[in-house]
PDB file of C-alpha atoms in Angstrom:
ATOM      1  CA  UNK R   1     -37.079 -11.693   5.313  1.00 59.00           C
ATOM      2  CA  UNK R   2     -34.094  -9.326   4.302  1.00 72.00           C
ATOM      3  CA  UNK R   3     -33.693  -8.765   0.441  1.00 84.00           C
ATOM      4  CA  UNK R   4     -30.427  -9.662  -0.248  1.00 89.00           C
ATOM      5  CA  UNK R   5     -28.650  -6.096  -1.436  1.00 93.00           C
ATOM      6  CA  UNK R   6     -27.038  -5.768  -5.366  1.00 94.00           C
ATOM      7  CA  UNK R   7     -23.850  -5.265  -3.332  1.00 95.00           C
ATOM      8  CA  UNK R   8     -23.952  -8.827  -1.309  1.00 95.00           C
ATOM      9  CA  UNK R   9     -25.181 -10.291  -4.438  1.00 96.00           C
ATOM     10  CA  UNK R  10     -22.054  -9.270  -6.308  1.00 97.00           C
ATOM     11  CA  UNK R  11     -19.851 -10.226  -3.632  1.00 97.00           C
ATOM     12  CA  UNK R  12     -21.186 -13.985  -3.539  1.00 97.00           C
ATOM     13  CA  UNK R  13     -21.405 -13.537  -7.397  1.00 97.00           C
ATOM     14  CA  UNK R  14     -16.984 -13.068  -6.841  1.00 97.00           C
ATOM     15  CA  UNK R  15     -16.995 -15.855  -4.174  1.00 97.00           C
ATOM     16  CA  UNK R  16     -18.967 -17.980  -6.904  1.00 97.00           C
ATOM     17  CA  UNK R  17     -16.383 -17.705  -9.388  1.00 97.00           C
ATOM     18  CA  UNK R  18     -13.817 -18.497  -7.093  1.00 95.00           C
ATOM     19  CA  UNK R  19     -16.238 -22.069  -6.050  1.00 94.00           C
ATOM     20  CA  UNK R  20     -16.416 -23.118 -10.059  1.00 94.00           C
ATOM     21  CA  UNK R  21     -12.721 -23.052 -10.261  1.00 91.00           C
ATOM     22  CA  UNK R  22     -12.415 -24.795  -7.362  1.00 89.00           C
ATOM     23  CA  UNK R  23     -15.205 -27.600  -8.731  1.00 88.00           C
ATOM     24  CA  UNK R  24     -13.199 -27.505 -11.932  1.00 85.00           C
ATOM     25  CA  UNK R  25      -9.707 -28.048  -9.849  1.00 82.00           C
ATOM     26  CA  UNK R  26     -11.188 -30.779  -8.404  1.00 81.00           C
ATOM     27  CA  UNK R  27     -12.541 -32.644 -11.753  1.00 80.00           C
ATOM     28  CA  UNK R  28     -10.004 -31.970 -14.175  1.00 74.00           C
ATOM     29  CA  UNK R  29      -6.448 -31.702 -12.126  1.00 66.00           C
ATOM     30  CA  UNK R  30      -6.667 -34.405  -9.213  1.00 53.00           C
ATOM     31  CA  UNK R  31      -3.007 -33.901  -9.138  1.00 54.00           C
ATOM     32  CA  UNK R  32      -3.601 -30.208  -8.563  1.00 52.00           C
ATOM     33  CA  UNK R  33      -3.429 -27.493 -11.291  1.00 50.00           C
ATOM     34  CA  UNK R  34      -0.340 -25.652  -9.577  1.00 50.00           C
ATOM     35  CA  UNK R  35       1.818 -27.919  -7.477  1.00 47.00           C
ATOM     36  CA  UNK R  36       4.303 -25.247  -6.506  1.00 45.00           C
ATOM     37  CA  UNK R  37       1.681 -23.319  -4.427  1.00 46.00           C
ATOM     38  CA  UNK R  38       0.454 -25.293  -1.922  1.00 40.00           C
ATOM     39  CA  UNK R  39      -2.421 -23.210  -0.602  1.00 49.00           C
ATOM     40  CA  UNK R  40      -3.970 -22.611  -4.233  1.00 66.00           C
ATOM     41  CA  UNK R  41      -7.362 -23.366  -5.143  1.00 78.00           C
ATOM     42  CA  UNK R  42      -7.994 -24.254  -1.367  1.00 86.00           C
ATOM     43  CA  UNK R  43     -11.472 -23.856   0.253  1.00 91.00           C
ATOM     44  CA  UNK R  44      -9.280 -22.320   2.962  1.00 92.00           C
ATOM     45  CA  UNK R  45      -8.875 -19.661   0.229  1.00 91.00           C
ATOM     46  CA  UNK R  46     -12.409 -19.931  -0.811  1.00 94.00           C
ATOM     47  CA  UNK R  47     -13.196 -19.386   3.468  1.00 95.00           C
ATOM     48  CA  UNK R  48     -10.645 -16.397   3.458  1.00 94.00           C
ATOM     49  CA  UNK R  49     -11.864 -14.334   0.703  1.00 96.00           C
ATOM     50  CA  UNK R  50     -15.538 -15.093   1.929  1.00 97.00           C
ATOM     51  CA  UNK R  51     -15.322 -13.870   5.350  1.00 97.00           C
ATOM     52  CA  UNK R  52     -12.552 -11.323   5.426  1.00 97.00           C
ATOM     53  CA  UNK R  53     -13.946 -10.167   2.079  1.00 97.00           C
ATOM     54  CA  UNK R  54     -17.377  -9.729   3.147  1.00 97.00           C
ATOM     55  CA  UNK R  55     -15.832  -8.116   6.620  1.00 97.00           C
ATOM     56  CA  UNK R  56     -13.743  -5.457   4.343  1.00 96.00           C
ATOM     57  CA  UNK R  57     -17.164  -4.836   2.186  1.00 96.00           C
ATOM     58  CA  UNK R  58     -19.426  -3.911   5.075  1.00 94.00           C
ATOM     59  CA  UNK R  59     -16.744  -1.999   6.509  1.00 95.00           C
ATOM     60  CA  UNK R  60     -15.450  -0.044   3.186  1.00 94.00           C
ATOM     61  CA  UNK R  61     -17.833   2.793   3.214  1.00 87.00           C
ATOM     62  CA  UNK R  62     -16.981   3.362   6.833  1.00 90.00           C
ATOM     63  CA  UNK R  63     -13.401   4.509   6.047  1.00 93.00           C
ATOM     64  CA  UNK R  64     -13.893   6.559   2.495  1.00 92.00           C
ATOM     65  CA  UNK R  65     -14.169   3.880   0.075  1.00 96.00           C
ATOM     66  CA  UNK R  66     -17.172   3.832  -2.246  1.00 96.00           C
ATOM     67  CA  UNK R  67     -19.390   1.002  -2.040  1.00 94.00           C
ATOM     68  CA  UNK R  68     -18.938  -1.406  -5.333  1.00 94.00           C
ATOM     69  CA  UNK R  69     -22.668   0.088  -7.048  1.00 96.00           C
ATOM     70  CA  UNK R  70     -22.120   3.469  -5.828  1.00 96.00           C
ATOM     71  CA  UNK R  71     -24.052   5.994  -7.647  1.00 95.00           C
ATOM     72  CA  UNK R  72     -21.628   8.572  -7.511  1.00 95.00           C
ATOM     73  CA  UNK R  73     -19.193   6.080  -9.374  1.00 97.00           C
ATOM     74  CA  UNK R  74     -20.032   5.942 -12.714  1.00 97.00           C
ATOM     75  CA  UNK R  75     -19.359   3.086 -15.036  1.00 96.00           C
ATOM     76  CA  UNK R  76     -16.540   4.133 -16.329  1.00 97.00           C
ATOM     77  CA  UNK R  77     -14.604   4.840 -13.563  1.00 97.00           C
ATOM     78  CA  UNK R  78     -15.890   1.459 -12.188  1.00 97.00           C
ATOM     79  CA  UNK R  79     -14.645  -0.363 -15.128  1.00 98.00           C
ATOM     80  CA  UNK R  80     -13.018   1.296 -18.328  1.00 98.00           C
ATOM     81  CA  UNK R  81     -10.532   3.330 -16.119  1.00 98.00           C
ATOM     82  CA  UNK R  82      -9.461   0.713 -13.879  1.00 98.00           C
ATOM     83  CA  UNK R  83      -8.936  -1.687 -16.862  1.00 98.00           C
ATOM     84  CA  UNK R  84      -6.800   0.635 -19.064  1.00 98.00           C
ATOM     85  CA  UNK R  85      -4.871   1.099 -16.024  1.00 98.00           C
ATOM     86  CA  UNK R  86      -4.148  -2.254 -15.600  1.00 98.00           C
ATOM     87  CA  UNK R  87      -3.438  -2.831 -18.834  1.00 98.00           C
ATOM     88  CA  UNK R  88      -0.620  -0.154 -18.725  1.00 98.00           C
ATOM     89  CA  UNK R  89       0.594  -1.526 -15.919  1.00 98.00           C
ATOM     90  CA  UNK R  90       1.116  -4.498 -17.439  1.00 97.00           C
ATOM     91  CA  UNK R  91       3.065  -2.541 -20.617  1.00 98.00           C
ATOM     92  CA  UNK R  92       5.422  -1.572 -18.084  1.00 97.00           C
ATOM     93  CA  UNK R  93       6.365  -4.924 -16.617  1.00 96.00           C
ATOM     94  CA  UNK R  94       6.249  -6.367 -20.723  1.00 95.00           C
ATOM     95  CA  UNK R  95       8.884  -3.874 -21.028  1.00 95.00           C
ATOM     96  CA  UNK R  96      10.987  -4.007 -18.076  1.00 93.00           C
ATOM     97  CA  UNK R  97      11.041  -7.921 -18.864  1.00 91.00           C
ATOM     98  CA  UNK R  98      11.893  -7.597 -22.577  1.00 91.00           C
ATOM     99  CA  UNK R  99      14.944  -5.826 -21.594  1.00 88.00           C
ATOM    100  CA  UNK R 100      15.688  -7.266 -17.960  1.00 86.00           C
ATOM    101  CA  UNK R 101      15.047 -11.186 -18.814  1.00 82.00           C
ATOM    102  CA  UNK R 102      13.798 -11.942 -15.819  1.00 80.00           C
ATOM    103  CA  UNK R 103      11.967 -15.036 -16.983  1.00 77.00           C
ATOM    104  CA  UNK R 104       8.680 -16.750 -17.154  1.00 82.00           C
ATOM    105  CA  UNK R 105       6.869 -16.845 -13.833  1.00 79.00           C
ATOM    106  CA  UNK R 106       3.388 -17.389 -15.314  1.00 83.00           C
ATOM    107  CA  UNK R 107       0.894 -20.625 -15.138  1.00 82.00           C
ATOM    108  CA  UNK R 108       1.108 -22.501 -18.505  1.00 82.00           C
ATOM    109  CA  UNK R 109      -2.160 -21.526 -20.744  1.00 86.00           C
ATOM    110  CA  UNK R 110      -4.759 -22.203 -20.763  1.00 83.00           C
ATOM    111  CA  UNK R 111      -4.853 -22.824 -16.808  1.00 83.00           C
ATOM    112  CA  UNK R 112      -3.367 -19.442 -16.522  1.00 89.00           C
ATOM    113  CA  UNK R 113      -6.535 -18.212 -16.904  1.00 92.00           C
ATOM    114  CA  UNK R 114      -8.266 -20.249 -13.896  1.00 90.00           C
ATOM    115  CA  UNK R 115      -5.244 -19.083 -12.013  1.00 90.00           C
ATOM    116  CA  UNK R 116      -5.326 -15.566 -12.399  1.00 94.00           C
ATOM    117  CA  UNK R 117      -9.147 -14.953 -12.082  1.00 95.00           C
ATOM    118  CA  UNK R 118      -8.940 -16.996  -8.692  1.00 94.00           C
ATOM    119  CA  UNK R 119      -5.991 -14.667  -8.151  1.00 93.00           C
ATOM    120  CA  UNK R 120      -7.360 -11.272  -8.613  1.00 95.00           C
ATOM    121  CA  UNK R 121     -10.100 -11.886  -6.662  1.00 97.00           C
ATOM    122  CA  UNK R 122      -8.474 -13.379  -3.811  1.00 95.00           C
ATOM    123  CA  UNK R 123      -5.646 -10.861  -3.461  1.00 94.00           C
ATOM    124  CA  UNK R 124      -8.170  -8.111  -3.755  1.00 96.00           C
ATOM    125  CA  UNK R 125     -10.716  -9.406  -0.896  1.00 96.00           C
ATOM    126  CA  UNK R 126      -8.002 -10.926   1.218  1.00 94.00           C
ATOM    127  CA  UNK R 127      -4.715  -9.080   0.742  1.00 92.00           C
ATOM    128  CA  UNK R 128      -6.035  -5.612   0.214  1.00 95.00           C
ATOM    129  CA  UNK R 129      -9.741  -4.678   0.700  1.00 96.00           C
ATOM    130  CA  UNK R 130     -10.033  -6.466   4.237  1.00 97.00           C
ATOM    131  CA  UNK R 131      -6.553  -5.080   6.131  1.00 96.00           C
ATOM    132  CA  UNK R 132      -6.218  -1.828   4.433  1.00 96.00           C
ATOM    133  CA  UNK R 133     -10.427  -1.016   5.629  1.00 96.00           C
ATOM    134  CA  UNK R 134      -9.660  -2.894   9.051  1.00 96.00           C
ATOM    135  CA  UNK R 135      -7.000  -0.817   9.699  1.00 96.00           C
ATOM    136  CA  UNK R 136      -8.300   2.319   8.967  1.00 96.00           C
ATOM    137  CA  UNK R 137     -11.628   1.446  10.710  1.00 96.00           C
ATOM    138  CA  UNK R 138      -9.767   0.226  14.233  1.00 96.00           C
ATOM    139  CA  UNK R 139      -7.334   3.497  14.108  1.00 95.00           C
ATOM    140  CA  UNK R 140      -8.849   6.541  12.222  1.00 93.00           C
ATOM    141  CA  UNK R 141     -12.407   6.066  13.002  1.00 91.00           C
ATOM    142  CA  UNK R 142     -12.617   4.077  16.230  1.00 92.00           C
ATOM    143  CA  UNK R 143      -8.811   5.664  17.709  1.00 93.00           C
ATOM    144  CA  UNK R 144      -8.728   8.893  16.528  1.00 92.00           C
ATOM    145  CA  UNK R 145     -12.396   9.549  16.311  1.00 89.00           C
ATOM    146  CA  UNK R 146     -12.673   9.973  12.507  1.00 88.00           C
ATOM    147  CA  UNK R 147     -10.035  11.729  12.153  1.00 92.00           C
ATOM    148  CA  UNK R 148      -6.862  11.567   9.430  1.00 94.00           C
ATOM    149  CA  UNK R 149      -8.653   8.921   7.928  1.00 94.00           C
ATOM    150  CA  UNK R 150      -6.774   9.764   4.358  1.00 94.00           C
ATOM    151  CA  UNK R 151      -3.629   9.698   5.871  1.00 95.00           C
ATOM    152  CA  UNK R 152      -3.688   6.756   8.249  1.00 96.00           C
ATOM    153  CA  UNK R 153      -5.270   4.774   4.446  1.00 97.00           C
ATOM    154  CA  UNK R 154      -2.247   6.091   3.083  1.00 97.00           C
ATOM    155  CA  UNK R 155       0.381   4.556   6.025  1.00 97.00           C
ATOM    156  CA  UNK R 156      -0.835   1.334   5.526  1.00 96.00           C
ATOM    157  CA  UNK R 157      -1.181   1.417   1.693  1.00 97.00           C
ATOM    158  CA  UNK R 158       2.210   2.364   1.851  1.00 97.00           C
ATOM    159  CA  UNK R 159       2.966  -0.720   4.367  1.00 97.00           C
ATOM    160  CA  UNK R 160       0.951  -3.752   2.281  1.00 96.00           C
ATOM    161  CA  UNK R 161       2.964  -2.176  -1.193  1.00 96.00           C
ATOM    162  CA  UNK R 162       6.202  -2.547   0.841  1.00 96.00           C
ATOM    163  CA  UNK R 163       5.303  -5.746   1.990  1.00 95.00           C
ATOM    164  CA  UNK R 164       4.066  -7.113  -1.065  1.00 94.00           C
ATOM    165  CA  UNK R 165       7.517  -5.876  -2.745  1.00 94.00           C
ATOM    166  CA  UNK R 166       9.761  -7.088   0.029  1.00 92.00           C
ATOM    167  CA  UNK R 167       8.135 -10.692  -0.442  1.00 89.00           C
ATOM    168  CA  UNK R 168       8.585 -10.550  -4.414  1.00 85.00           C
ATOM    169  CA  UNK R 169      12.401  -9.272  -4.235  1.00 84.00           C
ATOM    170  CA  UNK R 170      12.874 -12.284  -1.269  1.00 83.00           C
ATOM    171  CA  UNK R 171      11.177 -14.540  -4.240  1.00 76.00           C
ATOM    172  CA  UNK R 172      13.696 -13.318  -6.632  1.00 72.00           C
ATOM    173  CA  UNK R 173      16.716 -13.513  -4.683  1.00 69.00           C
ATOM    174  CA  UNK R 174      16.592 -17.318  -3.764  1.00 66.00           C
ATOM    175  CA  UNK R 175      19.300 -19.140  -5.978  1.00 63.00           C
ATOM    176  CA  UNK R 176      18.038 -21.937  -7.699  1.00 58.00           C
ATOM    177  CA  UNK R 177      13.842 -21.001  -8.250  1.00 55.00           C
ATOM    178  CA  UNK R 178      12.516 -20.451 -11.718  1.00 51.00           C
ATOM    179  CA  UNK R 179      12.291 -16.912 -11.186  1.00 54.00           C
ATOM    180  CA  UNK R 180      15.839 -16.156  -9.413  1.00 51.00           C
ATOM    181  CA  UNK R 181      17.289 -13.319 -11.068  1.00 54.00           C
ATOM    182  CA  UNK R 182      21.133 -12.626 -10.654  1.00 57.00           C
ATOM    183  CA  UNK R 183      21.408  -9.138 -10.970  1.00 76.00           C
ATOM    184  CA  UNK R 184      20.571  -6.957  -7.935  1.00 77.00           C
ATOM    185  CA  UNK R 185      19.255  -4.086 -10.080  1.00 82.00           C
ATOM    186  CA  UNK R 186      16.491  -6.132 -11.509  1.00 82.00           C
ATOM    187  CA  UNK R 187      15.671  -7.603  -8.105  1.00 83.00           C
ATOM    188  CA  UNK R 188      15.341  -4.126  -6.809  1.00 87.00           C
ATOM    189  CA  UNK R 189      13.576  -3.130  -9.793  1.00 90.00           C
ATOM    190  CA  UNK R 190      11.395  -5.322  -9.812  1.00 90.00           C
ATOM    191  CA  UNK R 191      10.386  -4.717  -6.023  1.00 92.00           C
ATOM    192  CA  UNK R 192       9.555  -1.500  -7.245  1.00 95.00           C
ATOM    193  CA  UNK R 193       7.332  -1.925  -9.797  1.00 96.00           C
ATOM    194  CA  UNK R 194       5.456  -4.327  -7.356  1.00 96.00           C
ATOM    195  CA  UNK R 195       5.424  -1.530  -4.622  1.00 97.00           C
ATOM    196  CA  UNK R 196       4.135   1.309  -7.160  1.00 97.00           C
ATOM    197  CA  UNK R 197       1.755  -1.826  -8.815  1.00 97.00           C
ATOM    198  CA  UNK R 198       0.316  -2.183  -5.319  1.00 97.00           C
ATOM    199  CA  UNK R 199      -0.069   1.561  -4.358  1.00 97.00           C
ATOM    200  CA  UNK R 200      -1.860   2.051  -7.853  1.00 98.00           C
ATOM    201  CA  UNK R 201      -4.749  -0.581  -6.618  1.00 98.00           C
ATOM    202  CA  UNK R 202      -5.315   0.759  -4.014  1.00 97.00           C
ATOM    203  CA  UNK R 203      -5.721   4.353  -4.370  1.00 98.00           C
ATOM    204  CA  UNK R 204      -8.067   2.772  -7.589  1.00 98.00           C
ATOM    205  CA  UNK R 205      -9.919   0.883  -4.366  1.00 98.00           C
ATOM    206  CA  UNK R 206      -9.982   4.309  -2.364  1.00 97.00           C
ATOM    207  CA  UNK R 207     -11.510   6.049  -5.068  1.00 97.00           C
ATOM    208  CA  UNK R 208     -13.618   4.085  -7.045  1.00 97.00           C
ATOM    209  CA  UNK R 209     -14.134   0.901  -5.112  1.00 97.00           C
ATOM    210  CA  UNK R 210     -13.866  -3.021  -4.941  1.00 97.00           C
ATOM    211  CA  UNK R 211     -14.915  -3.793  -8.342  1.00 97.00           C
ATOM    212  CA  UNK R 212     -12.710  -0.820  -9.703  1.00 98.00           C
ATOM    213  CA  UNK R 213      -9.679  -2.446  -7.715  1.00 98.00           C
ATOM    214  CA  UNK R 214     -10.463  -5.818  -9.320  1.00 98.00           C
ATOM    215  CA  UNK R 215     -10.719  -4.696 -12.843  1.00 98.00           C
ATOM    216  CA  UNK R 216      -7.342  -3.266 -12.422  1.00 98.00           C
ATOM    217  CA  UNK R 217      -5.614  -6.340 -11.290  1.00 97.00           C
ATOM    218  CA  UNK R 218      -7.846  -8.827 -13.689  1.00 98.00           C
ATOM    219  CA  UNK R 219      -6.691  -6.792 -16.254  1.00 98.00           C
ATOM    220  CA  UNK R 220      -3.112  -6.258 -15.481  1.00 98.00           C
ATOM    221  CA  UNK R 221      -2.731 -10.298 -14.807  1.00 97.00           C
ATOM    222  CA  UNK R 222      -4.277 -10.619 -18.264  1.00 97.00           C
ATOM    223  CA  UNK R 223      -1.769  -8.578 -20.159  1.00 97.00           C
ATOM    224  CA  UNK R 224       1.282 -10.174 -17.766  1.00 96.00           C
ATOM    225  CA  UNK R 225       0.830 -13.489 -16.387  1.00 94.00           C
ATOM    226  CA  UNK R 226      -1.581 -14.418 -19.481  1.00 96.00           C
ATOM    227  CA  UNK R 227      -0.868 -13.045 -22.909  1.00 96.00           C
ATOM    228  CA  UNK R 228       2.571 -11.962 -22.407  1.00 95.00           C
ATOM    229  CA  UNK R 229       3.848 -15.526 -21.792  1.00 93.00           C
ATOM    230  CA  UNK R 230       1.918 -17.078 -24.711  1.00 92.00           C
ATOM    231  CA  UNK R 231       3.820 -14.131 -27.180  1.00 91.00           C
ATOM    232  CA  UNK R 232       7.347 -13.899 -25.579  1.00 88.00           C
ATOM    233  CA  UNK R 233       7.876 -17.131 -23.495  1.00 83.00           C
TER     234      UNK R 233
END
């Protein structure tokens, strides 16, 4: 029988974390934790991040991206860089939002916390890690034959930031939702920072790996969504 690799074991270690709060959602919050997402805390989710994930981690060191234990990596370019990054990310959007106003659109603590680890880890397996190494794998490798595998990376980093950032500025536009801002410079500015938040993952992902990119969003949701709103809001 195949030993299970430290890699896999990690993965399902993520996927794990993702099942407890799941366990937890259902126990505690039969009414659901966060009503105005429907698809949160699904096992649709759970499915999503599982598969696609896995998909995105066998394929990763295919297209450039380390693999999440690789020795070249060391631990502090796994983990300490990635989290200071994160955390100055989140500076940024403290301070854009001290002066811009643009409102509370955190989970109430102490969910938040549920909310935001089942967050990083989703949008990281899901929205990033299993399109971006897709992508590169169907067109660089398989397409062009290996080659411009930096630059085609790049195109569609540059694509999920803008997408990410269009959505957000669509989110901030509708009249009426918690998070509508009036003035078309914050909208705008705040698509931005999304688009430059989302490029700054991923070249993390590109050049350190999965666990690097999570440790960069866990820790910029932590200084945002988590501690932010308990000091300001």
């Amino acid at each position: 029988m195949k030993k299970i690799s430290v890699r896999d074991k990690t993965f399902l270690i993520l996927i794990g974390i993702m099942f407890v709060i799941k366990l937890f959602d259902i126990i505690f919050s039969p009414n659901h934790i966060y009503p105005g997402r429907i698809a949160s805390f699904s096992w649709i989710e759970i499915a999503l991040a599982f598969i696609l994930g896995y998909i995105g981690i066998r394929i990763s060191d295919k297209v450039g991206i380390p693999s999440m234990w690789d020795p070249k990596v060391s631990n502090k370019n796994r983990f300490l860089l990635p989290t200071v990054v994160g955390i100055l990310l989140g500076v940024i959007f403290i301070t854009f939002d001290y002066y811009a106003k643009i409102g509370n659109m955190s989970m109430g603590f102490p969910l938040s916390i549920l909310f935001y680890l089942w967050g990083g880890i989703y949008s990281e397996a899901f929205l990033h890690l299993f399109p971006v190494t897709l992508l590169v794998f169907l067109f660089s490798s398989k397409l062009l034959k290996g080659r411009y595998n930096k630059e085609v990376y790049w195109i569609f980093s540059v694509l999920l930031g803008l997408t990410s950032a269009f959505g957000m500025v669509m989110a901030f536009s509708i009249p009426g939702v918690p998070i509508h801002a009036s003035s078309v410079y914050v909208i705008y500015s705040i698509g931005f920072l999304i688009f430059i938040t989302e490029l700054t993952v991923l070249y993390i992902l590109r050049k350190y790996g999965f666990l690097s990119a999570i440790s960069t969003r866990l820790s910029f949701y932590l200084i945002w969504h988590i501690i932010w709103p308990l000091i300001f809001y």
